[in-house]
Short mmCIF file of C-alpha atoms in Angstrom, two decimals:
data_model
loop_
_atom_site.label_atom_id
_atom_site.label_comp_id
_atom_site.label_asym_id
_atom_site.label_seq_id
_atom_site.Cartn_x
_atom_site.Cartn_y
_atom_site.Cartn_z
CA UNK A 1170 101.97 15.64 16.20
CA UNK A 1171 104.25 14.96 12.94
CA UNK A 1172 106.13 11.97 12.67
CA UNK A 1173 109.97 12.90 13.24
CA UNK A 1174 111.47 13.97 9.59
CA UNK A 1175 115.13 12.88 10.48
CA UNK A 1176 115.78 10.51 7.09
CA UNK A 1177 116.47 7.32 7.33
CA UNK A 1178 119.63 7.03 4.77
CA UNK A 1179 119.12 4.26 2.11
CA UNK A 1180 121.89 3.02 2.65
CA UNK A 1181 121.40 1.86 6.46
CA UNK A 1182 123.56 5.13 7.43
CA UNK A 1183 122.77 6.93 10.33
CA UNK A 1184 123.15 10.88 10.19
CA UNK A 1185 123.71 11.86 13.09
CA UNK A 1186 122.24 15.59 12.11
CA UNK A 1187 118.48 16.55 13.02
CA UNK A 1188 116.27 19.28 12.33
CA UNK A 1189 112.93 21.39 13.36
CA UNK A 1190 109.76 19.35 12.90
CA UNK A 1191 107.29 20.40 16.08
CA UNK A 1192 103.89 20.23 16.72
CA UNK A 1193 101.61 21.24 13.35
CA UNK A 1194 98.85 22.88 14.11
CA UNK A 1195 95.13 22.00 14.19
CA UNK A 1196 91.91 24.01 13.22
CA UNK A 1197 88.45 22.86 13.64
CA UNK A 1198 87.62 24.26 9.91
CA UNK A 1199 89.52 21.96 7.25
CA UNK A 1200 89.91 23.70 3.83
CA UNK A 1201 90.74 21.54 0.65
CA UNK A 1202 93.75 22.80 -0.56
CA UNK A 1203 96.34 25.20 1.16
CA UNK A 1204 98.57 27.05 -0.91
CA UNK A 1205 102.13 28.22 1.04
CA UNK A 1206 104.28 30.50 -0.85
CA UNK A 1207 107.02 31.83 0.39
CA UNK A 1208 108.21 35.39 -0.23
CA UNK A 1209 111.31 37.17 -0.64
CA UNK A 1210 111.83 40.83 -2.50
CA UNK A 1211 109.59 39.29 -5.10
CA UNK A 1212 106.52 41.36 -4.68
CA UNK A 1213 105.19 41.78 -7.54
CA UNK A 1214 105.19 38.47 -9.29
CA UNK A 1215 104.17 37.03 -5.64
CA UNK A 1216 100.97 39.29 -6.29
CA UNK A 1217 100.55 37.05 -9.46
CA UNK A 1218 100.96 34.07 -8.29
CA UNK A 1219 98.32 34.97 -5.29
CA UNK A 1220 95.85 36.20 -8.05
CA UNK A 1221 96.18 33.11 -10.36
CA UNK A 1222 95.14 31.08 -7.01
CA UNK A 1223 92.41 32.95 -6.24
CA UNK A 1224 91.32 33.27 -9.83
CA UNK A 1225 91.58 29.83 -10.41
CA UNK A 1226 90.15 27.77 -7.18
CA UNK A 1227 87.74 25.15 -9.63
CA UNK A 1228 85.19 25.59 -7.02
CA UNK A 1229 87.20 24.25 -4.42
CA UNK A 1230 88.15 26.07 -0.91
CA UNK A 1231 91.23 27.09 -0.98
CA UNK A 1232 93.04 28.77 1.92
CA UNK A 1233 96.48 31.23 0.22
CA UNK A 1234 99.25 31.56 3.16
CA UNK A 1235 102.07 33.77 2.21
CA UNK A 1236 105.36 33.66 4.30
CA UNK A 1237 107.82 36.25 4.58
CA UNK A 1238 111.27 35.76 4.49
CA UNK A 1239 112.05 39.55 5.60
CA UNK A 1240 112.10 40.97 2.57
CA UNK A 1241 112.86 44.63 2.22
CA UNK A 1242 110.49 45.55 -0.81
CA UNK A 1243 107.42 46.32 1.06
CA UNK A 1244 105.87 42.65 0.78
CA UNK A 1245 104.06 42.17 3.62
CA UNK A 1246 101.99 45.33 3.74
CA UNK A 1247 101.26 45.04 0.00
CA UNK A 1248 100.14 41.69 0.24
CA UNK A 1249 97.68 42.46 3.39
CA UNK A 1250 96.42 45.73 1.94
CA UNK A 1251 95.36 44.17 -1.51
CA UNK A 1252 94.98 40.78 -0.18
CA UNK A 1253 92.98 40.77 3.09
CA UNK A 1254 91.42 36.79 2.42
CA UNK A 1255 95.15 35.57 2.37
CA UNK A 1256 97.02 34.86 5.66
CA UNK A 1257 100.65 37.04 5.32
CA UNK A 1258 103.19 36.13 7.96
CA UNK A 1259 106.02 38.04 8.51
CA UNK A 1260 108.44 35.96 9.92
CA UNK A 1261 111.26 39.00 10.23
CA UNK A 1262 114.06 36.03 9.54
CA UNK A 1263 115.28 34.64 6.42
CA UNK A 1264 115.53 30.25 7.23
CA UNK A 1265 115.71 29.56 2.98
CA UNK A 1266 112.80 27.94 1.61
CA UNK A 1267 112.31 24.67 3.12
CA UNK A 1268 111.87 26.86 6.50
CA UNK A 1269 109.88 29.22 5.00
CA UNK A 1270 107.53 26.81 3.39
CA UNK A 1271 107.54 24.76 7.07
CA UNK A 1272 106.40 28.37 8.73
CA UNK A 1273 103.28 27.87 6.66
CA UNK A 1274 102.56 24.32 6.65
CA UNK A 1275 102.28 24.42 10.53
CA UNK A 1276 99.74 27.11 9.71
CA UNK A 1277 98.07 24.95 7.13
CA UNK A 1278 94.12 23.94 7.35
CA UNK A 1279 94.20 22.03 4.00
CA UNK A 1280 93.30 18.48 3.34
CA UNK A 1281 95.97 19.06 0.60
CA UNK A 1282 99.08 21.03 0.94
CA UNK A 1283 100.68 22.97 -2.02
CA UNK A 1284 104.01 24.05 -2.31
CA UNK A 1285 104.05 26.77 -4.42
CA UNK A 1286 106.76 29.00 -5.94
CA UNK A 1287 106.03 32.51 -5.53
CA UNK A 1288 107.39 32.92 -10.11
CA UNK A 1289 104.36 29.93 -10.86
CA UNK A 1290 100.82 30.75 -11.86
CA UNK A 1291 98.45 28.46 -11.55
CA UNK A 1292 95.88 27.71 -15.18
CA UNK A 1293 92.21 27.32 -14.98
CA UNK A 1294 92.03 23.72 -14.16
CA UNK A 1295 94.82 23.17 -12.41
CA UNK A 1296 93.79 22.75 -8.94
CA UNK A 1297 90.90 20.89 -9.48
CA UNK A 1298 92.35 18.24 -11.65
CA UNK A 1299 95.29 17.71 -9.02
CA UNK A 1300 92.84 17.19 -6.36
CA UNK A 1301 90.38 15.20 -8.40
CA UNK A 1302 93.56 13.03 -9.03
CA UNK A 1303 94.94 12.85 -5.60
CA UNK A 1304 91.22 11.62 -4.36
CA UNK A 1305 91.45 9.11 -7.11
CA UNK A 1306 94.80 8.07 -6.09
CA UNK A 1307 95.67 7.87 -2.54
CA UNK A 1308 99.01 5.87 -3.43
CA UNK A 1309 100.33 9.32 -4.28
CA UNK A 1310 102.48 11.11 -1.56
CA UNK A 1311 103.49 13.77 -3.59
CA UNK A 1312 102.08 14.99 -6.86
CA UNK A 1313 103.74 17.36 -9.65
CA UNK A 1314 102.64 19.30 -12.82
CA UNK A 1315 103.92 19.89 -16.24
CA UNK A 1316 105.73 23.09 -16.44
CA UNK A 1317 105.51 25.98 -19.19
CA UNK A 1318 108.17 28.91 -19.14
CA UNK A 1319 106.90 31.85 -20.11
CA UNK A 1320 107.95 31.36 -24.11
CA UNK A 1321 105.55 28.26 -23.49
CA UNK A 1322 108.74 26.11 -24.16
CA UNK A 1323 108.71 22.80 -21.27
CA UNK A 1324 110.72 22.94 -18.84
CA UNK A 1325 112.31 19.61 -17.45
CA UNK A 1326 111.02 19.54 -13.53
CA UNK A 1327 111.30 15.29 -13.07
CA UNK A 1328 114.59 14.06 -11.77
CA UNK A 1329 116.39 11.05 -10.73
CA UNK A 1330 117.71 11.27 -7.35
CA UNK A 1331 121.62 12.28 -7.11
CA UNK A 1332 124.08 9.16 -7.10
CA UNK A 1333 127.92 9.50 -7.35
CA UNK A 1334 127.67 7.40 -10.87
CA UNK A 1335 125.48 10.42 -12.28
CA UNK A 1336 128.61 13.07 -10.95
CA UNK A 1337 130.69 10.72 -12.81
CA UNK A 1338 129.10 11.03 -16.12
CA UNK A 1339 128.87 14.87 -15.53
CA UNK A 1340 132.80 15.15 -15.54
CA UNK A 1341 133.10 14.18 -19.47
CA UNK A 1342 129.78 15.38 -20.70
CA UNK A 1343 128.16 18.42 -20.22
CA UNK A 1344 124.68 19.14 -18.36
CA UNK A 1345 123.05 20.83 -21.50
CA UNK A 1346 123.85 16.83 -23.27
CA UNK A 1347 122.49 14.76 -20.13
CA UNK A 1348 119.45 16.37 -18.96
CA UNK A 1349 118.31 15.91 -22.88
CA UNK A 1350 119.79 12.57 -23.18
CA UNK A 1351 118.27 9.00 -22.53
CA UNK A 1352 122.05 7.54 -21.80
CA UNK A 1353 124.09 8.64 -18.77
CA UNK A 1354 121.35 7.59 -16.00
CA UNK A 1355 118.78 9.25 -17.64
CA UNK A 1356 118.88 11.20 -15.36
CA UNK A 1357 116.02 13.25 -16.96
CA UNK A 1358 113.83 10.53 -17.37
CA UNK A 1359 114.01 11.85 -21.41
CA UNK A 1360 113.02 8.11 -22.10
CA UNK A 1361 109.61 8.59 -20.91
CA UNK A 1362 106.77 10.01 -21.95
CA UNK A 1363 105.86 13.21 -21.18
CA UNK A 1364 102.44 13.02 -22.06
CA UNK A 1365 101.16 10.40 -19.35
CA UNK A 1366 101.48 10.16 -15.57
CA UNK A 1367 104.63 8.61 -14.28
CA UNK A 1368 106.42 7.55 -11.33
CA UNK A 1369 109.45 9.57 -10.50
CA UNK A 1370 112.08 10.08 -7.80
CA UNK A 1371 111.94 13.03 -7.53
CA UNK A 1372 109.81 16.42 -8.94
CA UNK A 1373 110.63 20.52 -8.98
CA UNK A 1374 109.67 22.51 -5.84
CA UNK A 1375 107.75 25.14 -7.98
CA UNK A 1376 104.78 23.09 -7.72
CA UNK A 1377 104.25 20.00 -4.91
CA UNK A 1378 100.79 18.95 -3.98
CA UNK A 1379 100.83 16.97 -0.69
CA UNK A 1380 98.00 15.23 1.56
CA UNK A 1381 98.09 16.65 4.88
CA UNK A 1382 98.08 13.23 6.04
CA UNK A 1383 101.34 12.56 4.18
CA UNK A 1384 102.89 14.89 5.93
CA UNK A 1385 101.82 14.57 9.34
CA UNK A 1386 103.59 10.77 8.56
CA UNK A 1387 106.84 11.63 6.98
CA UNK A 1388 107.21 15.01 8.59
CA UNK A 1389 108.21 18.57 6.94
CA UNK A 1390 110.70 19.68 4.82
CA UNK A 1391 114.16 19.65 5.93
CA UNK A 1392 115.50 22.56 6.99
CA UNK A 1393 118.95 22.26 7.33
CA UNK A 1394 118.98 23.20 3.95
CA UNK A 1395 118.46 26.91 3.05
CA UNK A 1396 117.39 26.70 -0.94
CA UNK A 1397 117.56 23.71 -3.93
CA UNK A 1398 117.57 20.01 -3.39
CA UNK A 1399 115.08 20.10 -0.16
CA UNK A 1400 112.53 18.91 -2.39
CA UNK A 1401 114.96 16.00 -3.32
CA UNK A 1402 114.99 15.14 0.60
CA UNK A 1403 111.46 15.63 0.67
CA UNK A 1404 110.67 13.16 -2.26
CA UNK A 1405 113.10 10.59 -0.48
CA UNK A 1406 111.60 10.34 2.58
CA UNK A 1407 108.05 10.25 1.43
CA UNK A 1408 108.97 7.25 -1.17
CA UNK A 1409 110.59 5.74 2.01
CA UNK A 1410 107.43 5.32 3.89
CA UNK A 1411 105.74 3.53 0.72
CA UNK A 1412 104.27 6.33 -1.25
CA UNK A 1413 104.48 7.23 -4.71
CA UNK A 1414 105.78 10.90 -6.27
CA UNK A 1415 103.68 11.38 -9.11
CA UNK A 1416 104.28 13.38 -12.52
CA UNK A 1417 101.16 14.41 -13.98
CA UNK A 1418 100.97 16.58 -17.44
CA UNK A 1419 97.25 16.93 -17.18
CA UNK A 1420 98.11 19.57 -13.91
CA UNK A 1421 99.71 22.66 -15.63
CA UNK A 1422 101.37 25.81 -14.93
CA UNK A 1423 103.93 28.28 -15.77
CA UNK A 1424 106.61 29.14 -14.31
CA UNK A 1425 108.67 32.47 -14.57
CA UNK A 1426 111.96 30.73 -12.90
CA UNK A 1427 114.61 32.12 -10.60
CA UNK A 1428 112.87 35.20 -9.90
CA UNK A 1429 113.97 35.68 -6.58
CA UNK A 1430 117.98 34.00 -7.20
CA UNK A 1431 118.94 35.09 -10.26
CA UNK A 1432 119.03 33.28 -13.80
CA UNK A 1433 122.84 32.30 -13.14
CA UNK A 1434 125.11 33.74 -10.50
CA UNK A 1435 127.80 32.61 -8.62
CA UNK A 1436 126.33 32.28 -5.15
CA UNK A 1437 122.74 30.17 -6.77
CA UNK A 1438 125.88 28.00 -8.47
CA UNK A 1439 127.90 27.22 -5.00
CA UNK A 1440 123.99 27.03 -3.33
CA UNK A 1441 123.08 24.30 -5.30
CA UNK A 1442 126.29 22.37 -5.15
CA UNK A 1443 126.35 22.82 -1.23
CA UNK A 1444 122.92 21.60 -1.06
CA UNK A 1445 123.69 18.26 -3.20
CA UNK A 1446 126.44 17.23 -0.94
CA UNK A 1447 124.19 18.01 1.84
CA UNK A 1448 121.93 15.76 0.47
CA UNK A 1449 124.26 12.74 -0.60
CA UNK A 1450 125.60 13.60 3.71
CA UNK A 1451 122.11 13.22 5.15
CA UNK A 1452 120.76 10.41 2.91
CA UNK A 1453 123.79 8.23 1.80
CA UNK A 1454 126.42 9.16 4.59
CA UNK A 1455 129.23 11.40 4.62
CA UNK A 1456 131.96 9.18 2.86
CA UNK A 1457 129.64 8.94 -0.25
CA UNK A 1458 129.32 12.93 0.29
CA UNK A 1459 133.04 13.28 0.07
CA UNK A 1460 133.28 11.65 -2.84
CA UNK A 1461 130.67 13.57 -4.23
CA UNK A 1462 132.87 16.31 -3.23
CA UNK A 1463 136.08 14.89 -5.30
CA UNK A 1464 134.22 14.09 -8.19
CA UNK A 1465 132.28 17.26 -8.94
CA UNK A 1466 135.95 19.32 -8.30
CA UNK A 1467 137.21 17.04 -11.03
CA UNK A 1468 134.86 18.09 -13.45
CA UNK A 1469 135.08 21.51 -12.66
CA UNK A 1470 138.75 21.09 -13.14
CA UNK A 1471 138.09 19.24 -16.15
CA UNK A 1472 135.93 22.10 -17.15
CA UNK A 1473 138.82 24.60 -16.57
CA UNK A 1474 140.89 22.97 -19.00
CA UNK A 1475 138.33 23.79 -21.64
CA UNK A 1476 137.58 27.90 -20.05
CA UNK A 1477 141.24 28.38 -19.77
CA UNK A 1478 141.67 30.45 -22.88
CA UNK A 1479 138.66 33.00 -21.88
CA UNK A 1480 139.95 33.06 -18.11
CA UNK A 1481 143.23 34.12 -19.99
CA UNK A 1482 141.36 36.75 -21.51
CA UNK A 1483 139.14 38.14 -18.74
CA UNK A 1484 138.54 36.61 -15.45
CA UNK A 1485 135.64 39.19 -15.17
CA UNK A 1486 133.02 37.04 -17.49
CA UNK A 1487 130.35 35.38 -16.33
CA UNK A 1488 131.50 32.20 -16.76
CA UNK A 1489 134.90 32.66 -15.00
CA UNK A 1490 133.00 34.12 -12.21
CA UNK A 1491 130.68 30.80 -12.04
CA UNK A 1492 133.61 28.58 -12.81
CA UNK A 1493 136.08 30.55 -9.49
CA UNK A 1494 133.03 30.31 -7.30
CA UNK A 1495 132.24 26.76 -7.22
CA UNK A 1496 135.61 25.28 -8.01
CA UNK A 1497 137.13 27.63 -4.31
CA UNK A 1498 133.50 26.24 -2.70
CA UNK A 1499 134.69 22.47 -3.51
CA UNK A 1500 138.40 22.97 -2.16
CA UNK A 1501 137.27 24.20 1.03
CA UNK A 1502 134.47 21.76 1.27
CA UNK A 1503 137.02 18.73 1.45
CA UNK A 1504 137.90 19.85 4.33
CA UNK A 1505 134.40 21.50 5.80
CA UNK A 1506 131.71 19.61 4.36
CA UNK A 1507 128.43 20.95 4.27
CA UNK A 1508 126.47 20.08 7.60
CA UNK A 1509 123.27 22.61 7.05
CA UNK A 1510 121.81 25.34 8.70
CA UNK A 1511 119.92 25.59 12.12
CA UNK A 1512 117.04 27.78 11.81
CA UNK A 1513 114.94 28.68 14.38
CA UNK A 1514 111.88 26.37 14.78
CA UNK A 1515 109.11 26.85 12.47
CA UNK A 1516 106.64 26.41 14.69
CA UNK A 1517 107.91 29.98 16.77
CA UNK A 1518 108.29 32.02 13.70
CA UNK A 1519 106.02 34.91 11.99
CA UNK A 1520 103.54 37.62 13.31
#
C-alpha cells in the first residue's frame, strides 16, 4: 500500500486539497524496468517511442505499458495489433498526464519505474546505464537524462523549483534571457555543468526513472493536475522524504517535444500557468499562490505595453492570441484560483 502523496508544503502549510493514491498493485514476477507512456492522438510517434524501448532494452527485462487517454486516432488497436508484448490500456477517460501515467504505475511490475513521454526515443545505452546508475546509487529518488531535439541541439530539462522571487525577475526580463542566464535565480542551473551528474530540484517529465520502492514511499503523481508542473510536485515530495533528483548526461535521448499540445497555443500557455499556481497553492499555500497570481498578470501587463503596437495592428497573430489568453486566465484567477481536477481513481481505470 503507497504511502499517502498529499504534500507536505515547505513552508509548514497545510493544503487542505487531496488526491487519488490507492492500493498499487503486486505481481509475483518483478521485471527491471517498466516503461508507462501515456497516449493521446499521438499514434504514430507513440509507435516510436514503443520501438526504441524494445529495440533498446541493454539486456535488461523490460515490461512497455501504454495508457490511453481516449484518443480518437485508432491508438489502442494499433498498438495491440503491432504490439502484442506491450500491455495497452484503454482507459476511455482523459485524467491529463499525471493520471494517465498513475493508471500505469499501479499496473507496474518494475523494480524501476520510467516515465516516459510518448515524443522521446530512447538510444542504445540508455536504459542500461540509468539502471546501472540507480543500483550504484540508491540516494537517488528520481533520475533524469540529457535531452537532444531532433536538430540534435540540447534542450534545457533541469529546473529550479518555482518561487515568487523567480516571477519577479520574469516581469522585467524575458524567458528567452533567464533560462540562458546564470543571474536571476538561475533558474536554469546555466552555472553548472552540463557534462557531469548533478543535483537538481527539479527535472522534465519526458524522461523520469524511479525505484518502485520510491514510490511506494512518497506515493504517485499528483493528479489534481491535468498536464505541466506535476513533475515539479513529484520532484518536491520525493526530495522531502530525503532523496536526491539526479541529472545525469551519460543517460540520453531525444525528444520530439509537444507532440501531443502543440509547439505554442493559447490553451498549452493558460495550462501551464494554471498548473504553476496550482503548484505554489498545494506546496507553499494559497496566499503565496495569489501572489503568484498578481505578479505573473503584471508581467503580462508589462508585456502588453511592449505588443501594443502589433495588437493595434491585428489581434489575430499568434502572439496576441497567447498574450489575450493568459492575461483573461490571470484576471479571473484572482478571484477563482486554481484548486485542480478530480479524476477518477487510478486504480479503477482502463480495460
Amino acid at each position: 500500500m503507497a504511502a499517502n502523496s498529499k504534500t507536505q508544503p515547505v513552508n509548514g502549510q497545510m493544503d487542505t486539497m487531496s488526491h487519488n493514491v490507492g492500493t498499487l498493485e503486486n505481481s509475483k514476477k518483478a521485471v527491471d524496468i517498466t516503461a508507462v507512456i501515456v497516449n493521446y492522438n499521438t499514434r504514430e510517434v507513440t509507435e516510436n517511442a514503443i520501438t526504441s524501448v524494445l529495440r533498446c532494452t541493454g539486456g535488461l527485462e523490460v515490461e512497455i505499458i501504454v495508457v490511453d487517454n481516449a484518443s480518437s486516432d485508432g491508438s489502442v488497436q494499433a498498438f495491440r495489433a503491432e504490439f502484442p508484448q506491450v500491455k495497452v490500456i484503454d482507459t476511455g477517460y482523459n485524467g491529463g498526464y499525471a493520471w494517465g501515467n498513475n493508471v500505469g504505475i499501479h499496473k507496474a511490475r518494475g523494480r524501476y519505474v520510467l516515465i516516459l513521454n510518448p515524443d522521446a526515443l530512447i538510444h542504445e545505452t540508455t536504459l542500461k546505464r540509468a539502471v546501472d546508475y540507480m543500483n550504484a546509487h540508491p540516494e537517488v529518488g528520481i533520475l533524469g537524462a540529457s535531452v537532444s531535439l531532433e536538430d540534435g541541439s540540447r534542450q534545457l530539462t533541469i529546473f529550479r523549483f518555482p518561487s515568487l522571487s523567480n516571477l519577479f525577475w520574469h516581469i522585467f526580463v524575458p524567458n528567452r534571457v533567464i533560462r540562458k542566464s546564470r543571474h536571476f535565480g538561475d533558474q536554469r542551473y546555466a552555472s553548472q555543468p552540463y557534462d557531469q551528474a548533478i543535483d537538481v530540484d527539479v527535472v522534465a517529465g519526458c524522461f523520469m526513472m524511479l525505484p518502485r520502492k520510491v514510490i511506494d514511499q512518497v506515493g504517485l503523481m499528483d493528479d489534481r493536475f491535468f498536464m505541466y508542473s506535476e513533475e515539479t510536485e513529484w520532484c518536491l515530495r520525493v526530495k522531502q522524504a530525503g532523496y536526491s533528483v539526479r541529472y545525469n548526461p551519460d543517460v540520453q535521448i531525444t525528444h520530439y517535444g509537444a507532440v501531443s499540445t502543440g509547439q505554442s497555443s493559447p490553451w498549452k500557455s493558460v495550462e501551464i500557468t494554471r498548473s504553476q499556481i496550482l503548484f505554489l497553492r498545494i506546496s507553499r499555500g494559497p496566499a503565496s499562490a495569489m501572489a503568484a497570481t498578481v505578479l505573473m498578470l503584471l508581467g503580462e501587463l508589462f508585456r502588453g505595453v511592449w505588443l501594443l503596437p502589433s495588437l493595434l495592428r491585428s489581434s489575430k497573430t499568434q502572439k496576441a492570441a497567447l498574450w489575450s489568453a493568459k492575461t483573461g486566465f490571470l484576471i479571473k484567477a484572482l478571484f477563482n484560483q486554481p484548486k485542480g481536477q478530480k479524476p477518477p481513481p487510478a486504480e479503477l481505470a482502463g480495460r
